[in-house]
Amino acid sequence: MKKVTTLFFSLSIGLLLASCGNSDEEKKAAAAAAAGPQAYPVFTVNAQNTELGSEYPATIEGIQNIDIRPKVDGFIQKIFVDEGTVVKKGQLLFTIMAPQYEQEVRTARAAISSAEADVNSAQLQVNKTKPLVEKDIISKYDLDAAQLTLQSRKAALAQAKAALANAQVNLGYTSITSPVEGVVGSIPFRTGSLVSSASTEPLTTVSNTSKVYAYFSLNEKQLLDFSKTYKGNTLAQQMKNIPAVNLILADGSTYPQFGKIESINGQINTSTGSASLRATFPNAMSVLKSGGSASVRIPQHVSNAILIPQKSTIDLQGKKFVYVLGDSSKIISTEIEVMELAKDKFYVVTKGLKAGDKVVLEGFQSLKDGVKIKPEVKSTESVYAGIKK
């Protein structure tokens, strides 16, 4: 009997709590219905011309990076420049102490003096023999022999002069000058260091950075998109139609001067699956350094673009949705398609929206499709105010 009474009491308490719970939910629903639709910010979508920019990591190189190497063996006698010095073409950089080449010059000059004396002696012999032959005092054979001797002495003199020129060239290699105008790189050697023409490390590098090359890569898909974006029957024609590009520096700032894409490698690297491109930028103030890193930004103009704030979209199973305000202030969950490139914090919509549609701006996490809301209209100017032109 006690068990039956206890069971009856428990069931009574459960039914009472359930009725109270249902009552609370009904009260909340009734309160929400009495309060009316909830307010949400809404803005009107419009079409506008905009410019997108795709960025690609790049490495910077001077238009000339010349390794300065010794052509003769010896000790560094003097260094005339410091690292980072701007030098002109022909400016002296290093001198190498190599006395053997000075000795070769002296030896060659002495050989020339000896050869000149031999030539003079042979010439005298020819001059003495010639009239004797003409008077038939001696045979013509003697004159021929004297002339051959003179010819041999002249050849020896020419050889001695060539040896002197070669010795002077080698001696000239002991003074190393800059082949181009540019900036001196690191100098790993110091005065007194032994250097050789077989050394793997250069004395320094002179970089001509009056202009710089920015090298970057595009994968196969990007190359195909690239070729479809810019008109032209040939690659050269397409490159002419590519607009000027920007350079984004390592600190995030934009280089003040524009560059131009001048080269596209026609072959895809099989190991990386990409092709290399080269953009050229002026660098009169030497702001850009050879070996630096940056990003090349290629602009793309889009006419009558539908822009939507990224915060106004919902990602669901790999698709994007927005809430569009429909008739009777009811919202409609609408799927949209967007371009891969974004404009600041805005998506460029290619499908799903049109100019004049009203979209819920934000705060819609608890919304459901078909719910009636109270729209709070936001001005189009305030929504699109953050877009960079």
C-alpha positions as a Python dict, from the first residue, in 0.01 Angstrom:
ca = {
    (1, 'M'): (0, 0, 0),
    (2, 'K'): (287, 234, 84),
    (3, 'K'): (453, 162, -253),
    (4, 'V'): (135, 251, -442),
    (5, 'T'): (103, 575, -248),
    (6, 'T'): (467, 668, -315),
    (7, 'L'): (432, 595, -688),
    (8, 'F'): (117, 803, -710),
    (9, 'F'): (289, 1090, -531),
    (10, 'S'): (589, 1081, -770),
    (11, 'L'): (367, 1085, -1078),
    (12, 'S'): (175, 1379, -939),
    (13, 'I'): (494, 1580, -879),
    (14, 'G'): (621, 1502, -1234),
    (15, 'L'): (297, 1612, -1395),
    (16, 'L'): (301, 1928, -1188),
    (17, 'L'): (658, 2015, -1290),
    (18, 'A'): (582, 1940, -1656),
    (19, 'S'): (280, 2164, -1650),
    (20, 'C'): (489, 2439, -1490),
    (21, 'G'): (762, 2395, -1756),
    (22, 'N'): (515, 2409, -2039),
    (23, 'S'): (363, 2711, -1880),
    (24, 'D'): (702, 2889, -1867),
    (25, 'E'): (772, 2819, -2235),
    (26, 'E'): (428, 2931, -2332),
    (27, 'K'): (473, 3245, -2130),
    (28, 'K'): (804, 3320, -2304),
    (29, 'A'): (650, 3258, -2645),
    (30, 'A'): (356, 3476, -2558),
    (31, 'A'): (590, 3746, -2433),
    (32, 'A'): (795, 3731, -2753),
    (33, 'A'): (479, 3748, -2964),
    (34, 'A'): (356, 4042, -2762),
    (35, 'A'): (690, 4221, -2799),
    (36, 'G'): (674, 4187, -3181),
    (37, 'P'): (953, 4106, -3433),
    (38, 'Q'): (1314, 4158, -3320),
    (39, 'A'): (1513, 4443, -3476),
    (40, 'Y'): (1811, 4366, -3704),
    (41, 'P'): (2032, 4601, -3908),
    (42, 'V'): (1960, 4584, -4282),
    (43, 'F'): (2134, 4753, -4578),
    (44, 'T'): (2069, 4778, -4949),
    (45, 'V'): (2317, 4612, -5185),
    (46, 'N'): (2444, 4827, -5471),
    (47, 'A'): (2671, 4773, -5772),
    (48, 'Q'): (2998, 4961, -5803),
    (49, 'N'): (3325, 4956, -5992),
    (50, 'T'): (3613, 4824, -5788),
    (51, 'E'): (3967, 4700, -5820),
    (52, 'L'): (4087, 4371, -5674),
    (53, 'G'): (4446, 4281, -5606),
    (54, 'S'): (4600, 3935, -5594),
    (55, 'E'): (4933, 3913, -5412),
    (56, 'Y'): (5220, 3675, -5478),
    (57, 'P'): (5540, 3636, -5269),
    (58, 'A'): (5843, 3768, -5455),
    (59, 'T'): (6219, 3795, -5421),
    (60, 'I'): (6404, 4109, -5524),
    (61, 'E'): (6721, 4115, -5729),
    (62, 'G'): (6917, 4397, -5886),
    (63, 'I'): (6924, 4411, -6264),
    (64, 'Q'): (7294, 4323, -6233),
    (65, 'N'): (7453, 4120, -5954),
    (66, 'I'): (7820, 4092, -6043),
    (67, 'D'): (8054, 3869, -5843),
    (68, 'I'): (8395, 4034, -5814),
    (69, 'R'): (8664, 3764, -5837),
    (70, 'P'): (9044, 3786, -5865),
    (71, 'K'): (9201, 3672, -6192),
    (72, 'V'): (9550, 3634, -6042),
    (73, 'D'): (9689, 3482, -5723),
    (74, 'G'): (9824, 3703, -5448),
    (75, 'F'): (9761, 3886, -5121),
    (76, 'I'): (9507, 4166, -5084),
    (77, 'Q'): (9718, 4479, -5058),
    (78, 'K'): (9443, 4736, -5001),
    (79, 'I'): (9063, 4760, -4990),
    (80, 'F'): (8933, 5093, -5123),
    (81, 'V'): (8560, 5055, -5050),
    (82, 'D'): (8335, 4947, -4766),
    (83, 'E'): (8025, 4733, -4761),
    (84, 'G'): (7720, 4926, -4883),
    (85, 'T'): (7927, 5183, -5072),
    (86, 'V'): (7779, 5312, -5397),
    (87, 'V'): (8047, 5281, -5664),
    (88, 'K'): (8076, 5392, -6025),
    (89, 'K'): (8180, 5183, -6320),
    (90, 'G'): (8561, 5161, -6331),
    (91, 'Q'): (8610, 5266, -5966),
    (92, 'L'): (8902, 5093, -5790),
    (93, 'L'): (8790, 4831, -5536),
    (94, 'F'): (9095, 4620, -5443),
    (95, 'T'): (9466, 4593, -5517),
    (96, 'I'): (9649, 4259, -5499),
    (97, 'M'): (10015, 4232, -5414),
    (98, 'A'): (10167, 3995, -5672),
    (99, 'P'): (10534, 4089, -5741),
    (100, 'Q'): (10577, 3802, -5987),
    (101, 'Y'): (10375, 3992, -6245),
    (102, 'E'): (10589, 4303, -6207),
    (103, 'Q'): (10891, 4081, -6266),
    (104, 'E'): (10730, 3934, -6576),
    (105, 'V'): (10685, 4287, -6716),
    (106, 'R'): (11050, 4372, -6654),
    (107, 'T'): (11163, 4045, -6811),
    (108, 'A'): (10944, 4102, -7116),
    (109, 'R'): (11079, 4455, -7164),
    (110, 'A'): (11435, 4325, -7147),
    (111, 'A'): (11349, 4059, -7404),
    (112, 'I'): (11211, 4329, -7633),
    (113, 'S'): (11534, 4528, -7608),
    (114, 'S'): (11735, 4216, -7695),
    (115, 'A'): (11506, 4131, -7986),
    (116, 'E'): (11526, 4485, -8121),
    (117, 'A'): (11905, 4465, -8118),
    (118, 'D'): (11892, 4137, -8307),
    (119, 'V'): (11658, 4291, -8565),
    (120, 'N'): (11891, 4586, -8613),
    (121, 'S'): (12189, 4353, -8656),
    (122, 'A'): (12004, 4140, -8910),
    (123, 'Q'): (11894, 4451, -9097),
    (124, 'L'): (12256, 4570, -9121),
    (125, 'Q'): (12356, 4233, -9261),
    (126, 'V'): (12087, 4255, -9528),
    (127, 'N'): (12190, 4610, -9615),
    (128, 'K'): (12556, 4501, -9648),
    (129, 'T'): (12483, 4189, -9851),
    (130, 'K'): (12239, 4342, -10099),
    (131, 'P'): (12485, 4564, -10297),
    (132, 'L'): (12740, 4285, -10306),
    (133, 'V'): (12486, 4055, -10466),
    (134, 'E'): (12393, 4324, -10715),
    (135, 'K'): (12762, 4349, -10818),
    (136, 'D'): (12786, 3968, -10840),
    (137, 'I'): (13059, 3970, -10578),
    (138, 'I'): (12868, 3715, -10369),
    (139, 'S'): (12587, 3481, -10459),
    (140, 'K'): (12216, 3557, -10414),
    (141, 'Y'): (12202, 3273, -10164),
    (142, 'D'): (12383, 3488, -9908),
    (143, 'L'): (12124, 3765, -9947),
    (144, 'D'): (11838, 3519, -9907),
    (145, 'A'): (11995, 3382, -9592),
    (146, 'A'): (12036, 3735, -9449),
    (147, 'Q'): (11675, 3822, -9526),
    (148, 'L'): (11552, 3504, -9361),
    (149, 'T'): (11756, 3587, -9055),
    (150, 'L'): (11602, 3936, -9047),
    (151, 'Q'): (11253, 3788, -9075),
    (152, 'S'): (11326, 3549, -8789),
    (153, 'R'): (11456, 3833, -8571),
    (154, 'K'): (11143, 4040, -8642),
    (155, 'A'): (10924, 3743, -8543),
    (156, 'A'): (11119, 3710, -8218),
    (157, 'L'): (11065, 4081, -8152),
    (158, 'A'): (10687, 4047, -8213),
    (159, 'Q'): (10680, 3752, -7975),
    (160, 'A'): (10862, 3953, -7709),
    (161, 'K'): (10613, 4239, -7748),
    (162, 'A'): (10324, 3993, -7713),
    (163, 'A'): (10482, 3858, -7394),
    (164, 'L'): (10507, 4212, -7258),
    (165, 'A'): (10141, 4281, -7341),
    (166, 'N'): (10039, 3958, -7165),
    (167, 'A'): (10253, 4045, -6861),
    (168, 'Q'): (10101, 4394, -6848),
    (169, 'V'): (9749, 4245, -6864),
    (170, 'N'): (9830, 4013, -6572),
    (171, 'L'): (9979, 4305, -6381),
    (172, 'G'): (9662, 4504, -6453),
    (173, 'Y'): (9459, 4228, -6289),
    (174, 'T'): (9619, 4320, -5958),
    (175, 'S'): (9402, 4634, -5961),
    (176, 'I'): (9039, 4528, -5942),
    (177, 'T'): (8776, 4780, -6053),
    (178, 'S'): (8397, 4772, -6057),
    (179, 'P'): (8254, 4656, -6392),
    (180, 'V'): (7920, 4830, -6326),
    (181, 'E'): (7768, 5111, -6125),
    (182, 'G'): (7606, 4974, -5812),
    (183, 'V'): (7623, 4896, -5443),
    (184, 'V'): (7902, 4693, -5283),
    (185, 'G'): (7787, 4383, -5097),
    (186, 'S'): (7961, 4198, -4815),
    (187, 'I'): (8343, 4178, -4817),
    (188, 'P'): (8450, 3850, -4657),
    (189, 'F'): (8824, 3909, -4707),
    (190, 'R'): (9053, 4157, -4531),
    (191, 'T'): (9388, 4317, -4608),
    (192, 'G'): (9658, 4050, -4623),
    (193, 'S'): (9420, 3766, -4715),
    (194, 'L'): (9551, 3524, -4977),
    (195, 'V'): (9318, 3507, -5275),
    (196, 'S'): (9320, 3301, -5589),
    (197, 'S'): (9142, 3280, -5920),
    (198, 'A'): (9025, 2937, -5807),
    (199, 'S'): (8860, 3072, -5488),
    (200, 'T'): (8493, 2972, -5460),
    (201, 'E'): (8396, 3284, -5265),
    (202, 'P'): (8404, 3620, -5447),
    (203, 'L'): (8585, 3921, -5307),
    (204, 'T'): (8247, 4099, -5302),
    (205, 'T'): (7936, 4151, -5514),
    (206, 'V'): (7837, 4475, -5685),
    (207, 'S'): (7463, 4506, -5741),
    (208, 'N'): (7317, 4752, -5989),
    (209, 'T'): (6987, 4839, -5821),
    (210, 'S'): (6887, 5145, -6024),
    (211, 'K'): (6612, 4906, -6130),
    (212, 'V'): (6517, 4583, -5958),
    (213, 'Y'): (6354, 4262, -6066),
    (214, 'A'): (6078, 4108, -5852),
    (215, 'Y'): (6052, 3737, -5926),
    (216, 'F'): (5730, 3553, -5835),
    (217, 'S'): (5545, 3239, -5941),
    (218, 'L'): (5198, 3134, -6057),
    (219, 'N'): (5067, 2779, -6049),
    (220, 'E'): (4907, 2619, -6353),
    (221, 'K'): (4551, 2719, -6260),
    (222, 'Q'): (4654, 3077, -6189),
    (223, 'L'): (4834, 3091, -6523),
    (224, 'L'): (4520, 2977, -6705),
    (225, 'D'): (4310, 3239, -6523),
    (226, 'F'): (4579, 3492, -6601),
    (227, 'S'): (4568, 3416, -6974),
    (228, 'K'): (4186, 3444, -6977),
    (229, 'T'): (4183, 3776, -6791),
    (230, 'Y'): (4408, 3974, -7024),
    (231, 'K'): (4339, 3999, -7397),
    (232, 'G'): (4592, 3921, -7666),
    (233, 'N'): (4667, 3660, -7931),
    (234, 'T'): (5024, 3614, -7810),
    (235, 'L'): (5196, 3619, -7474),
    (236, 'A'): (5370, 3945, -7565),
    (237, 'Q'): (5035, 4110, -7643),
    (238, 'Q'): (4886, 3987, -7315),
    (239, 'M'): (5179, 4128, -7117),
    (240, 'K'): (5122, 4468, -7278),
    (241, 'N'): (4761, 4459, -7152),
    (242, 'I'): (4860, 4376, -6795),
    (243, 'P'): (4820, 4690, -6585),
    (244, 'A'): (5101, 4832, -6373),
    (245, 'V'): (5161, 4627, -6058),
    (246, 'N'): (5232, 4724, -5698),
    (247, 'L'): (5502, 4600, -5465),
    (248, 'I'): (5408, 4530, -5103),
    (249, 'L'): (5717, 4561, -4885),
    (250, 'A'): (5810, 4344, -4587),
    (251, 'D'): (5661, 4595, -4340),
    (252, 'G'): (5325, 4587, -4518),
    (253, 'S'): (5366, 4927, -4682),
    (254, 'T'): (5318, 4980, -5054),
    (255, 'Y'): (5619, 5084, -5262),
    (256, 'P'): (5535, 5428, -5404),
    (257, 'Q'): (5631, 5348, -5765),
    (258, 'F'): (5454, 5107, -5998),
    (259, 'G'): (5622, 4821, -6180),
    (260, 'K'): (5559, 4632, -6502),
    (261, 'I'): (5551, 4259, -6572),
    (262, 'E'): (5804, 4208, -6851),
    (263, 'S'): (5873, 3836, -6853),
    (264, 'I'): (5671, 3516, -6814),
    (265, 'N'): (5853, 3183, -6823),
    (266, 'G'): (5684, 2971, -7088),
    (267, 'Q'): (5772, 2646, -6912),
    (268, 'I'): (5617, 2509, -6591),
    (269, 'N'): (5863, 2373, -6338),
    (270, 'T'): (5771, 2007, -6293),
    (271, 'S'): (5897, 1998, -5934),
    (272, 'T'): (5696, 2301, -5816),
    (273, 'G'): (5411, 2302, -6069),
    (274, 'S'): (5453, 2674, -6128),
    (275, 'A'): (5605, 2919, -6375),
    (276, 'S'): (5821, 3219, -6291),
    (277, 'L'): (5729, 3579, -6376),
    (278, 'R'): (5941, 3892, -6352),
    (279, 'A'): (5826, 4245, -6275),
    (280, 'T'): (6059, 4544, -6305),
    (281, 'F'): (6047, 4839, -6065),
    (282, 'P'): (6245, 5167, -6073),
    (283, 'N'): (6470, 5216, -5770),
    (284, 'A'): (6642, 5551, -5806),
    (285, 'M'): (6646, 5610, -5427),
    (286, 'S'): (6789, 5260, -5357),
    (287, 'V'): (6500, 5176, -5123),
    (288, 'L'): (6481, 4821, -5259),
    (289, 'K'): (6774, 4595, -5179),
    (290, 'S'): (6893, 4296, -5377),
    (291, 'G'): (6802, 3976, -5194),
    (292, 'G'): (6502, 4130, -5018),
    (293, 'S'): (6151, 3988, -5002),
    (294, 'A'): (5817, 4146, -5093),
    (295, 'S'): (5485, 4066, -5258),
    (296, 'V'): (5373, 4161, -5608),
    (297, 'R'): (5012, 4279, -5622),
    (298, 'I'): (4841, 4247, -5961),
    (299, 'P'): (4529, 4465, -5990),
    (300, 'Q'): (4210, 4344, -6156),
    (301, 'H'): (3933, 4590, -6245),
    (302, 'V'): (3575, 4467, -6193),
    (303, 'S'): (3281, 4669, -6329),
    (304, 'N'): (2940, 4676, -6156),
    (305, 'A'): (3059, 4449, -5877),
    (306, 'I'): (2818, 4338, -5603),
    (307, 'L'): (3009, 4372, -5275),
    (308, 'I'): (2890, 4214, -4951),
    (309, 'P'): (3057, 4244, -4608),
    (310, 'Q'): (3216, 3918, -4501),
    (311, 'K'): (3044, 3949, -4161),
    (312, 'S'): (2706, 3936, -4340),
    (313, 'T'): (2765, 3583, -4468),
    (314, 'I'): (2722, 3238, -4316),
    (315, 'D'): (2942, 2942, -4407),
    (316, 'L'): (2749, 2616, -4418),
    (317, 'Q'): (2891, 2293, -4561),
    (318, 'G'): (3132, 2475, -4787),
    (319, 'K'): (2869, 2717, -4917),
    (320, 'K'): (2796, 3079, -4833),
    (321, 'F'): (2454, 3217, -4740),
    (322, 'V'): (2306, 3557, -4658),
    (323, 'Y'): (1970, 3658, -4513),
    (324, 'V'): (1775, 3862, -4769),
    (325, 'L'): (1478, 4068, -4654),
    (326, 'G'): (1167, 3951, -4836),
    (327, 'D'): (799, 4047, -4841),
    (328, 'S'): (628, 4123, -4508),
    (329, 'S'): (974, 4173, -4352),
    (330, 'K'): (1041, 3800, -4355),
    (331, 'I'): (1399, 3689, -4414),
    (332, 'I'): (1503, 3438, -4679),
    (333, 'S'): (1822, 3233, -4649),
    (334, 'T'): (1989, 3280, -4989),
    (335, 'E'): (2294, 3096, -5123),
    (336, 'I'): (2556, 3314, -5295),
    (337, 'E'): (2871, 3254, -5497),
    (338, 'V'): (3174, 3478, -5455),
    (339, 'M'): (3505, 3540, -5633),
    (340, 'E'): (3819, 3386, -5490),
    (341, 'L'): (3968, 3733, -5460),
    (342, 'A'): (3824, 3951, -5186),
    (343, 'K'): (3817, 4330, -5158),
    (344, 'D'): (3939, 4423, -4811),
    (345, 'K'): (3671, 4273, -4580),
    (346, 'F'): (3414, 4238, -4859),
    (347, 'Y'): (3328, 3950, -5090),
    (348, 'V'): (3259, 4007, -5459),
    (349, 'V'): (2933, 3826, -5531),
    (350, 'T'): (2903, 3659, -5871),
    (351, 'K'): (2568, 3486, -5819),
    (352, 'G'): (2273, 3501, -5580),
    (353, 'L'): (2234, 3876, -5525),
    (354, 'K'): (2149, 4178, -5736),
    (355, 'A'): (2162, 4551, -5683),
    (356, 'G'): (1870, 4668, -5467),
    (357, 'D'): (1844, 4354, -5253),
    (358, 'K'): (1819, 4418, -4880),
    (359, 'V'): (2048, 4203, -4665),
    (360, 'V'): (2077, 4155, -4288),
    (361, 'L'): (2411, 4312, -4189),
    (362, 'E'): (2502, 4121, -3871),
    (363, 'G'): (2378, 3969, -3544),
    (364, 'F'): (2171, 3697, -3712),
    (365, 'Q'): (2309, 3390, -3530),
    (366, 'S'): (1969, 3302, -3381),
    (367, 'L'): (1768, 3375, -3697),
    (368, 'K'): (1589, 3109, -3897),
    (369, 'D'): (1462, 3109, -4252),
    (370, 'G'): (1118, 3271, -4283),
    (371, 'V'): (1129, 3459, -3952),
    (372, 'K'): (978, 3805, -3951),
    (373, 'I'): (1209, 4079, -3829),
    (374, 'K'): (1199, 4449, -3766),
    (375, 'P'): (1450, 4598, -4015),
    (376, 'E'): (1675, 4880, -3898),
    (377, 'V'): (1791, 5041, -4220),
    (378, 'K'): (2163, 5124, -4236),
    (379, 'S'): (2283, 5371, -4496),
    (380, 'T'): (2469, 5219, -4788),
    (381, 'E'): (2743, 5479, -4746),
    (382, 'S'): (2817, 5371, -4389),
    (383, 'V'): (2834, 5002, -4485),
    (384, 'Y'): (3073, 5056, -4777),
    (385, 'A'): (3274, 5332, -4611),
    (386, 'G'): (3566, 5105, -4529),
    (387, 'I'): (3639, 5001, -4886),
    (388, 'K'): (3971, 5124, -5020),
    (389, 'K'): (3948, 5271, -5364),
}
